[in-house]
Coordinates of C-alpha atoms in Angstrom, one line a residue:
Chain A
M1 CA 169.9 290.6 120.8
I2 CA 169.2 287.6 118.5
V3 CA 171.9 286.8 115.9
G4 CA 171.3 284.5 113.0
V5 CA 174.1 282.4 111.3
L6 CA 174.6 279.6 108.9
G7 CA 174.6 276.4 111.0
P8 CA 174.6 274.0 112.6
A9 CA 176.9 274.7 115.5
G10 CA 180.6 274.5 114.7
S11 CA 180.5 276.4 111.4
Y12 CA 183.0 279.1 110.7
S13 CA 179.9 281.5 110.7
D14 CA 179.3 280.3 114.3
K15 CA 182.8 281.2 115.2
A16 CA 182.6 284.6 113.4
A17 CA 179.3 285.4 115.2
K18 CA 180.6 284.5 118.7
G19 CA 183.7 286.6 118.0
W20 CA 181.7 289.5 116.8
M21 CA 179.2 289.2 119.8
E22 CA 182.1 289.1 122.3
K23 CA 183.6 292.3 120.8
Q24 CA 180.1 293.9 121.1
G25 CA 179.8 292.8 124.7
I26 CA 177.0 290.3 123.9
S27 CA 178.1 287.1 125.6
D28 CA 174.9 285.1 125.8
S29 CA 175.3 282.3 123.3
S30 CA 171.7 281.3 123.7
S31 CA 170.8 284.3 121.5
L32 CA 172.3 282.6 118.4
L33 CA 169.9 281.0 115.9
Y34 CA 171.2 278.6 113.2
Y35 CA 169.9 278.5 109.6
D36 CA 170.3 276.0 106.8
D37 CA 171.8 278.4 104.2
I38 CA 172.9 281.9 103.5
S39 CA 169.6 282.9 101.9
D40 CA 167.7 281.8 105.0
T41 CA 170.0 283.8 107.2
F42 CA 169.3 286.9 105.1
S43 CA 165.6 286.2 105.1
A44 CA 165.5 285.9 108.9
V45 CA 167.0 289.4 109.2
I46 CA 164.5 290.8 106.6
E47 CA 161.5 289.2 108.2
G48 CA 162.6 290.3 111.7
K49 CA 163.2 286.8 113.1
T50 CA 166.7 287.9 114.0
E51 CA 168.1 291.4 114.6
I52 CA 171.5 290.7 113.2
G53 CA 172.8 288.2 110.6
I54 CA 176.5 287.2 110.4
I55 CA 177.2 286.3 106.7
P56 CA 180.4 285.2 104.9
I57 CA 181.3 287.5 102.0
E58 CA 184.8 286.9 100.9
N59 CA 187.6 284.3 101.3
S60 CA 191.3 284.9 100.6
I61 CA 191.7 281.8 98.5
E62 CA 188.5 281.4 96.6
G63 CA 187.2 285.0 96.5
S64 CA 183.7 286.3 96.9
V65 CA 180.7 284.4 98.0
G66 CA 178.4 284.9 95.0
I67 CA 175.1 284.4 96.7
T68 CA 176.0 287.0 99.4
L69 CA 176.9 289.6 96.8
D70 CA 173.6 288.9 95.0
L71 CA 171.6 289.1 98.2
L72 CA 173.2 292.4 99.2
L73 CA 172.1 293.9 95.9
D74 CA 168.5 292.7 96.2
S75 CA 167.8 292.9 99.9
D76 CA 167.0 295.9 102.1
V77 CA 169.8 295.4 104.6
T78 CA 172.7 297.5 106.0
I79 CA 176.2 296.3 106.9
I80 CA 177.0 297.3 110.5
G81 CA 180.2 295.4 111.1
E82 CA 182.7 293.0 109.8
V83 CA 184.9 290.2 111.4
V84 CA 187.8 288.4 109.7
V85 CA 188.2 284.8 110.8
P86 CA 191.3 282.6 110.1
I87 CA 190.1 279.4 108.4
E88 CA 191.9 276.1 108.9
H89 CA 190.1 273.3 107.2
C90 CA 190.5 269.7 108.5
L91 CA 189.6 266.4 107.0
L92 CA 187.3 264.8 109.6
S93 CA 185.9 261.3 109.7
K94 CA 184.8 258.4 112.0
G95 CA 186.8 256.1 109.8
K96 CA 190.4 256.0 108.6
M97 CA 192.0 257.5 105.4
D98 CA 191.6 254.3 103.5
D99 CA 187.9 254.0 104.3
I100 CA 186.9 257.2 102.6
R101 CA 184.6 257.0 99.6
V102 CA 182.7 260.3 99.9
I103 CA 183.9 263.8 100.9
L104 CA 181.3 266.2 102.0
S105 CA 181.6 270.0 102.4
H106 CA 180.4 273.4 101.4
P107 CA 181.3 274.4 97.8
Q108 CA 183.6 277.2 99.0
A109 CA 185.5 274.9 101.3
L110 CA 185.8 272.3 98.5
A111 CA 187.2 275.0 96.2
Q112 CA 189.7 276.2 98.9
C113 CA 191.0 272.6 99.2
R114 CA 190.9 271.8 95.4
Q115 CA 194.6 270.8 95.1
F116 CA 194.4 268.7 98.3
I117 CA 191.4 266.7 97.0
R118 CA 192.9 266.3 93.6
T119 CA 196.2 265.0 95.1
H120 CA 194.8 262.6 97.7
F121 CA 191.2 261.8 96.6
R122 CA 191.0 261.9 92.9
N123 CA 188.3 259.2 92.5
V124 CA 186.3 259.9 95.6
E125 CA 182.7 261.1 95.3
I126 CA 182.2 264.8 96.2
R127 CA 178.9 265.9 97.8
T128 CA 178.1 269.5 98.6
T129 CA 176.3 270.6 101.8
G130 CA 174.8 273.9 103.0
S131 CA 177.7 274.4 105.4
T132 CA 180.9 272.8 106.6
S133 CA 179.4 271.9 110.0
H134 CA 176.4 270.2 108.3
A135 CA 179.0 268.1 106.4
A136 CA 180.6 267.1 109.7
K137 CA 177.2 266.2 111.2
L138 CA 176.5 263.9 108.2
A139 CA 180.0 262.4 108.3
N140 CA 179.2 261.1 111.7
E141 CA 176.8 258.6 110.2
F142 CA 179.1 256.6 108.0
E143 CA 182.8 255.6 108.4
E144 CA 183.2 255.9 104.6
M145 CA 182.4 259.6 104.7
A146 CA 184.7 262.4 105.5
A147 CA 183.9 266.1 106.0
I148 CA 186.0 269.1 105.3
A149 CA 185.3 271.4 108.2
S150 CA 186.7 273.2 111.3
K151 CA 188.4 271.5 114.3
E152 CA 185.4 272.8 116.3
S153 CA 183.2 270.6 114.1
A154 CA 185.3 267.6 114.9
E155 CA 184.5 268.1 118.6
A156 CA 180.8 268.9 118.1
Y157 CA 180.1 265.8 116.0
G158 CA 182.5 263.2 117.5
L159 CA 184.9 262.9 114.5
N160 CA 188.6 262.3 114.2
I161 CA 190.9 264.9 112.6
L162 CA 192.6 262.8 109.9
M163 CA 194.5 265.7 108.5
P164 CA 194.6 269.3 109.8
N165 CA 195.2 272.5 107.8
I166 CA 194.4 271.0 104.3
Q167 CA 193.5 274.2 102.4
D168 CA 195.6 275.0 99.4
R169 CA 197.4 277.9 101.0
K170 CA 198.4 278.1 104.7
Q171 CA 197.1 281.6 105.0
N172 CA 193.4 281.4 104.7
H173 CA 190.9 284.0 106.0
T174 CA 187.2 284.6 105.5
R175 CA 185.6 288.0 105.9
F176 CA 182.1 288.0 107.5
I177 CA 179.7 290.9 107.6
A178 CA 177.1 291.7 110.3
I179 CA 173.9 292.9 108.6
R180 CA 170.6 294.3 110.0
R181 CA 167.4 295.4 108.3
T182 CA 167.9 298.8 106.8
D183 CA 164.8 300.4 108.5
S184 CA 165.6 298.9 112.0
E185 CA 167.5 300.6 114.7
T186 CA 170.1 298.6 116.7
G187 CA 171.8 301.5 118.3
E188 CA 175.5 302.2 118.2
T189 CA 177.9 299.3 117.7
N190 CA 181.0 299.0 119.9
T191 CA 184.0 300.6 118.2
E192 CA 186.7 299.6 120.7
D193 CA 189.5 297.5 119.3
A194 CA 188.1 298.0 115.8
C195 CA 190.9 297.8 113.3
T196 CA 189.2 299.1 110.2
H197 CA 186.6 301.7 109.4
K198 CA 185.1 301.4 106.0
T199 CA 182.1 301.9 103.7
S200 CA 180.7 299.4 101.1
I201 CA 178.9 300.4 98.0
I202 CA 177.5 298.8 94.8
A203 CA 177.7 300.8 91.6
Y204 CA 176.1 299.9 88.3
I205 CA 177.6 301.9 85.5
G206 CA 175.5 300.8 82.6
N207 CA 176.7 300.5 79.1
D208 CA 179.7 302.7 78.7
K209 CA 182.0 300.6 80.9
A210 CA 185.7 301.5 80.2
G211 CA 185.6 305.3 80.6
S212 CA 183.0 305.3 83.4
L213 CA 184.7 302.9 85.8
Y214 CA 187.8 305.0 85.3
E215 CA 185.9 308.2 86.0
L216 CA 184.2 306.6 89.1
L217 CA 187.6 305.6 90.5
G218 CA 188.8 309.1 89.7
E219 CA 186.3 310.5 92.2
F220 CA 188.0 308.5 94.9
A221 CA 191.5 309.1 93.7
K222 CA 191.3 312.8 93.5
R223 CA 190.1 312.9 97.1
D224 CA 192.8 310.5 98.3
I225 CA 190.2 308.0 99.4
N226 CA 191.7 304.5 99.7
L227 CA 189.8 301.6 98.2
T228 CA 190.3 298.3 100.0
R229 CA 188.4 296.2 97.6
I230 CA 187.0 296.3 94.1
E231 CA 185.0 293.4 92.7
S232 CA 183.1 293.0 89.5
R233 CA 180.0 290.8 89.4
P234 CA 177.8 290.0 86.4
S235 CA 174.7 292.2 86.3
K236 CA 173.0 289.0 84.9
R237 CA 171.6 291.1 82.0
S238 CA 174.2 290.0 79.5
L239 CA 177.8 288.9 79.3
G240 CA 180.1 291.8 79.8
D241 CA 177.7 293.8 81.9
Y242 CA 178.9 294.3 85.4
L243 CA 178.1 295.6 88.8
F244 CA 181.0 296.9 90.9
Y245 CA 181.3 296.1 94.6
I246 CA 183.6 298.6 96.2
D247 CA 184.9 299.0 99.8
L248 CA 186.6 302.3 100.8
E249 CA 188.2 303.6 103.9
G250 CA 186.1 306.1 105.8
S251 CA 182.5 306.6 106.7
T252 CA 179.5 308.2 105.1
S253 CA 179.5 310.7 108.0
D254 CA 182.8 312.1 106.7
A255 CA 182.3 315.1 104.5
I256 CA 184.8 313.9 101.9
I257 CA 183.2 310.5 101.5
K258 CA 179.7 312.2 101.3
D259 CA 181.1 314.5 98.5
A260 CA 182.6 311.6 96.5
L261 CA 179.4 309.6 96.7
Y262 CA 177.4 312.6 95.7
H263 CA 179.5 313.1 92.5
I264 CA 179.5 309.3 91.8
E265 CA 175.7 309.1 92.0
S266 CA 175.4 311.5 89.0
R267 CA 177.8 309.4 86.9
V268 CA 176.3 305.9 87.4
S269 CA 172.9 304.2 86.6
M270 CA 172.6 302.9 90.2
L271 CA 174.4 303.5 93.5
K272 CA 173.6 301.5 96.6
V273 CA 175.4 302.4 99.8
L274 CA 175.5 299.2 101.9
G275 CA 176.7 300.9 105.1
S276 CA 179.7 302.3 107.1
Y277 CA 181.1 300.0 109.8
N278 CA 184.1 298.8 111.9
G279 CA 185.9 295.6 111.5
Y280 CA 187.8 293.1 113.8
Q281 CA 190.3 290.4 113.1
L282 CA 189.9 287.2 115.2
D283 CA 192.9 285.1 116.3
S284 CA 193.1 281.5 115.2
Chain B
M1 CA 194.4 269.1 64.9
I2 CA 193.6 267.5 68.3
V3 CA 191.3 269.5 70.6
G4 CA 190.9 268.7 74.3
V5 CA 187.7 269.5 76.2
L6 CA 185.9 268.8 79.5
G7 CA 183.9 265.6 78.9
P8 CA 182.3 263.3 78.5
A9 CA 180.4 263.9 75.2
G10 CA 177.4 266.2 75.6
S11 CA 179.0 268.8 77.8
Y12 CA 178.7 272.5 77.0
S13 CA 182.5 272.4 76.4
D14 CA 181.9 269.8 73.8
K15 CA 179.3 272.0 72.1
A16 CA 181.7 275.0 72.3
A17 CA 184.6 273.0 70.8
K18 CA 182.5 271.7 67.9
G19 CA 181.3 275.3 67.2
W20 CA 184.8 276.7 67.3
M21 CA 186.2 273.9 65.1
E22 CA 183.4 274.4 62.6
K23 CA 184.3 278.1 62.4
Q24 CA 187.9 277.2 61.9
G25 CA 187.0 274.7 59.1
I26 CA 188.0 271.7 61.2
S27 CA 185.1 269.4 60.9
D28 CA 186.5 266.0 61.9
S29 CA 185.0 265.3 65.3
S30 CA 187.3 262.3 65.9
S31 CA 190.0 264.8 66.8
L32 CA 188.2 265.7 70.0
L33 CA 189.6 264.3 73.3
Y34 CA 187.6 264.4 76.5
Y35 CA 189.1 265.1 79.9
D36 CA 187.7 264.7 83.4
D37 CA 188.2 268.3 84.6
I38 CA 189.4 271.7 83.6
S39 CA 192.9 271.1 85.2
D40 CA 193.4 268.0 83.1
T41 CA 192.3 269.9 79.9
F42 CA 194.9 272.5 80.7
S43 CA 197.6 269.9 81.4
A44 CA 196.9 268.1 78.1
V45 CA 197.7 271.4 76.3
I46 CA 200.8 272.0 78.3
E47 CA 202.1 268.5 77.9
G48 CA 201.4 268.5 74.2
K49 CA 198.8 265.8 74.2
T50 CA 196.4 268.2 72.5
E51 CA 197.2 271.2 70.4
I52 CA 194.2 273.2 71.5
G53 CA 192.1 273.2 74.7
I54 CA 188.6 274.7 74.8
I55 CA 187.9 276.0 78.4
P56 CA 185.0 277.7 80.1
I57 CA 186.0 281.0 81.6
E58 CA 182.9 283.1 82.4
N59 CA 179.1 282.7 82.7
S60 CA 176.6 285.5 82.5
I61 CA 174.7 284.4 85.7
E62 CA 177.4 283.0 88.0
G63 CA 180.5 284.9 86.8
S64 CA 184.0 283.7 86.3
V65 CA 185.2 280.1 86.6
G66 CA 187.8 280.4 89.4
I67 CA 190.0 277.5 88.4
T68 CA 190.3 278.8 84.9
L69 CA 191.5 282.2 86.0
D70 CA 194.0 280.6 88.4
L71 CA 195.3 278.3 85.7
L72 CA 195.7 281.1 83.2
L73 CA 197.9 282.9 85.7
D74 CA 200.1 279.9 86.4
S75 CA 200.3 278.1 83.0
D76 CA 202.3 278.9 79.9
V77 CA 199.3 279.1 77.6
T78 CA 198.1 281.7 75.1
I79 CA 194.5 282.5 74.3
I80 CA 193.9 282.2 70.5
G81 CA 190.1 282.4 70.3
E82 CA 186.8 282.6 72.1
V83 CA 183.3 281.2 71.6
V84 CA 180.1 282.2 73.4
V85 CA 177.6 279.5 73.9
P86 CA 173.9 279.9 74.9
I87 CA 173.3 277.7 78.0
E88 CA 169.9 276.1 78.6
H89 CA 170.0 273.7 81.6
C90 CA 167.5 270.9 81.8
L91 CA 166.5 268.6 84.6
L92 CA 167.2 265.1 83.3
S93 CA 166.3 261.8 84.8
K94 CA 165.2 258.2 84.0
G95 CA 162.6 258.6 86.8
K96 CA 159.8 261.0 87.4
M97 CA 159.8 264.3 89.4
D98 CA 158.5 262.6 92.6
D99 CA 161.2 259.9 92.5
I100 CA 164.1 262.4 92.7
R101 CA 166.3 262.1 95.9
V102 CA 169.6 263.2 94.5
I103 CA 170.5 266.0 92.0
L104 CA 173.9 265.9 90.3
S105 CA 175.7 268.6 88.4
H106 CA 178.8 270.7 88.0
P107 CA 179.1 273.4 90.8
Q108 CA 178.7 276.2 88.2
A109 CA 175.5 274.7 86.8
L110 CA 174.2 274.2 90.3
A111 CA 174.9 277.8 91.1
Q112 CA 173.2 279.0 87.9
C113 CA 170.0 277.0 89.0
R114 CA 170.2 278.0 92.7
Q115 CA 166.6 279.4 92.9
F116 CA 165.2 276.5 90.9
I117 CA 166.7 274.0 93.3
R118 CA 165.6 276.0 96.3
T119 CA 162.1 276.2 95.1
H120 CA 161.5 272.7 93.9
F121 CA 164.1 270.5 95.7
R122 CA 164.8 272.0 99.1
N123 CA 165.5 268.7 100.8
V124 CA 167.1 266.8 98.0
E125 CA 170.8 265.7 98.3
I126 CA 173.1 267.7 96.0
R127 CA 176.2 266.0 94.6
T128 CA 178.9 267.7 92.5
T129 CA 180.5 266.2 89.4
G130 CA 183.4 267.2 87.2
S131 CA 181.0 268.2 84.4
T132 CA 177.3 268.5 83.6
S133 CA 177.6 265.6 81.1
H134 CA 179.3 263.4 83.7
A135 CA 176.2 264.1 85.9
A136 CA 173.9 262.9 83.1
K137 CA 176.0 259.8 82.6
L138 CA 175.7 259.0 86.3
A139 CA 172.0 259.8 86.4
N140 CA 171.4 257.0 83.9
E141 CA 172.1 254.5 86.6
F142 CA 169.3 255.2 89.2
E143 CA 165.8 256.5 88.8
E144 CA 166.1 258.5 92.0
M145 CA 168.9 260.6 90.5
A146 CA 168.5 263.7 88.3
A147 CA 171.2 265.6 86.5
I148 CA 171.3 269.3 85.5
A149 CA 172.7 269.3 82.0
S150 CA 172.1 270.1 78.4
K151 CA 169.4 268.6 76.2
E152 CA 172.3 267.0 74.2
S153 CA 173.2 265.1 77.3
A154 CA 169.7 263.8 77.6
E155 CA 170.1 262.2 74.1
A156 CA 173.6 261.0 74.8
Y157 CA 172.7 259.2 78.0
G158 CA 169.1 258.1 77.4
L159 CA 167.4 260.5 80.0
N160 CA 164.1 262.2 79.9
I161 CA 163.9 266.0 80.0
L162 CA 161.7 266.5 83.1
M163 CA 162.0 270.3 82.9
P164 CA 163.7 272.5 80.3
N165 CA 165.4 275.9 80.7
I166 CA 165.6 275.8 84.5
Q167 CA 168.5 278.3 85.1
D168 CA 167.6 281.3 87.2
R169 CA 167.6 283.7 84.3
K170 CA 166.3 283.0 80.8
Q171 CA 169.4 284.6 79.2
N172 CA 172.4 282.5 80.1
H173 CA 175.6 282.4 78.2
T174 CA 179.0 280.9 78.8
R175 CA 182.2 282.2 77.3
F176 CA 184.8 279.6 76.3
I177 CA 188.4 280.3 75.3
A178 CA 190.6 278.3 73.0
I179 CA 194.2 278.0 74.4
R180 CA 197.4 276.6 73.0
R181 CA 200.9 276.2 74.6
T182 CA 202.7 279.6 74.4
D183 CA 205.8 278.2 72.6
S184 CA 203.8 276.2 70.0
E185 CA 202.8 277.4 66.6
T186 CA 199.4 276.6 65.2
G187 CA 199.4 279.1 62.4
E188 CA 196.7 281.7 61.7
T189 CA 193.2 281.2 63.0
N190 CA 190.3 281.8 60.8
T191 CA 188.9 285.3 61.3
E192 CA 185.9 285.1 59.0
D193 CA 182.5 285.8 60.8
A194 CA 184.5 286.8 63.9
C195 CA 182.4 289.3 65.9
T196 CA 185.0 290.5 68.4
H197 CA 188.7 291.2 68.4
K198 CA 190.2 291.5 71.8
T199 CA 193.2 291.1 74.0
S200 CA 193.3 289.6 77.5
I201 CA 195.8 290.6 80.2
I202 CA 196.4 289.9 84.0
A203 CA 197.8 292.8 86.0
Y204 CA 199.1 292.6 89.6
I205 CA 199.4 296.0 91.0
G206 CA 200.8 295.2 94.4
N207 CA 200.2 297.1 97.6
D208 CA 199.0 300.6 96.6
K209 CA 195.7 299.5 95.2
A210 CA 193.3 302.5 94.9
G211 CA 195.5 304.9 93.0
S212 CA 197.2 302.4 90.8
L213 CA 194.1 300.7 89.4
Y214 CA 192.9 304.2 88.6
E215 CA 196.2 305.0 86.9
L216 CA 196.2 301.7 85.0
L217 CA 192.7 302.3 83.7
G218 CA 193.8 305.8 82.8
E219 CA 196.3 304.4 80.3
F220 CA 193.4 302.8 78.4
A221 CA 191.0 305.7 78.9
K222 CA 193.3 308.3 77.5
R223 CA 193.9 306.2 74.4
D224 CA 190.2 305.5 73.9
I225 CA 190.7 301.8 74.3
N226 CA 187.5 300.1 75.3
L227 CA 187.5 297.5 78.1
T228 CA 185.0 294.7 77.7
R229 CA 185.7 293.1 81.1
I230 CA 187.4 293.8 84.4
E231 CA 187.5 291.2 87.0
S232 CA 189.3 291.1 90.4
R233 CA 190.6 287.9 91.8
P234 CA 192.3 287.3 95.2
S235 CA 196.1 287.1 94.7
K236 CA 195.9 284.4 97.5
R237 CA 198.6 286.3 99.5
S238 CA 196.2 288.1 101.8
L239 CA 192.7 289.4 102.0
G240 CA 192.3 292.6 100.0
D241 CA 195.2 291.8 97.6
Y242 CA 194.0 291.3 94.1
L243 CA 194.9 290.4 90.6
F244 CA 193.0 292.2 87.8
Y245 CA 191.9 290.2 84.7
I246 CA 191.1 292.7 81.9
D247 CA 189.8 292.2 78.4
L248 CA 190.2 295.1 75.9
E249 CA 189.2 295.7 72.4
G250 CA 192.0 295.5 69.9
S251 CA 195.2 293.5 69.3
T252 CA 198.7 293.6 70.6
S253 CA 199.7 294.1 66.9
D254 CA 198.0 297.6 67.1
A255 CA 200.5 300.3 67.9
I256 CA 198.1 302.0 70.4
I257 CA 197.6 298.8 72.4
K258 CA 201.3 298.1 72.3
D259 CA 201.9 301.6 73.7
A260 CA 199.3 301.3 76.4
L261 CA 200.7 297.9 77.6
Y262 CA 204.2 299.3 77.5
H263 CA 203.2 302.2 79.9
I264 CA 201.2 299.9 82.1
E265 CA 204.1 297.4 82.5
S266 CA 206.1 300.2 84.2
R267 CA 203.3 300.9 86.7
V268 CA 202.5 297.4 87.9
S269 CA 204.3 294.6 89.7
M270 CA 203.4 292.0 87.1
L271 CA 201.7 292.1 83.7
K272 CA 200.9 288.9 81.8
V273 CA 199.5 289.3 78.2
L274 CA 197.3 286.2 77.7
G275 CA 196.8 286.8 73.9
S276 CA 194.9 288.6 71.2
Y277 CA 192.1 286.7 69.5
N278 CA 188.8 286.7 67.7
G279 CA 185.5 285.6 69.1
Y280 CA 182.3 284.0 67.8
Q281 CA 178.7 283.7 69.2
L282 CA 176.9 280.4 68.6
D283 CA 173.2 280.1 68.2
S284 CA 171.1 278.1 70.6

């Protein structure tokens, strides 16, 4: 099985993919393909270059990854699994603290370390990269550059860990999803050790927002279906017009979930079921 | 009245502040103070250096400005007004298209032009700046640099508009809020020409998510109170634990709103009322 992730090696996506593959009993790391950005990782799945893509969707400090939510809406993919990875950002460089003139990282990692950067590096130039590991790779070239990335990236690119655990909250997790092309068949996924079983949907209510979100949630509440996440996202049509990304406990093979979604479909302008799947939590 | 905004001159915040001041009958532009980032603009209000801060909170393409939502939760400020500004990003440079090696802008503007950058500048280096106008100021120094910023920034910093209107959707608006310190008194704001009248709150429900958000929304639904926005944001305690930012039509001086908030307060772990205010929409 070929799995695509945001690369290069040493990214948190890399860690998530290896963790997910191990849980699935796929241990051959040569079947991992690295891509430059999240869009390319999605495209590889849609074009059949990889069977699976492992994609970051949500971080406990900074919230959702916008591009992933947009691509889930627009692409013909199904979520078949999730894996939650503890994130410990480090400040990595070939040089010393006083040498640093430029800090490189992915925008999400920069946002997760906002207070740290503000406190220690107020006047340093900030550059964004496609991934944290790409930042580490670039920081290898100049002593005046530092990357915010994983300790695995320090090893992979010969950098020193100047400061460990620099994100603004000690507890920091990112949730990754495993996606495949909707019309493809990858067989059953392994459900041993799985700690969650959930279904993800996107609902577009349309114009009458207040009442209808309430009624939509009522379809779940009256069936005692637990929601684990609700996230609004601009529909991009106008300000104040939202899509709702909802995760719920249970599977579309459960009669009660099927019934709730059937009733919701008649209430909303658009309902997209992204998939039912199991989740794992990796250790740090 | 001294008004603080994200600077330097030519930023969209600058435009929003001037628009809001004009609506309020404050026309002296010398009372504008420019700050390096959104945190500093908040701090200036809290420390009494400025009476009012004009702060971006939400964009129709990329969604909420995370740092603003976090600061609204943590700071003792009240929202006293809003202004919606049409956003037309331009690619600005002293050089020509073929010269460009580096693109500079604020992370939100970069995200709003994601497809444009991907299509035209796949291998160009991306650097983030504290504001779009700061990017324009920097781009004035080298022909190989381009900024994504407003046409006003092109004039302010002597740059050519290489391409106008480059954001991923033609329709692009940013909503700004006017804040003051909660314990300060700025008198009545002008309500002439105001096109909205709303109240903003933050609710933290705590552990039992599904049912309680439903019940919270029910307090509004059964009183026919329209919600204009609902936005979840990580509480930063753990994955799946959210704060809800809700805007509703009406004022806390209305008996029906007062009653709804009273009942909601008893249902949630935390309720913060950010203020009741009027809004304006600027022309492009």
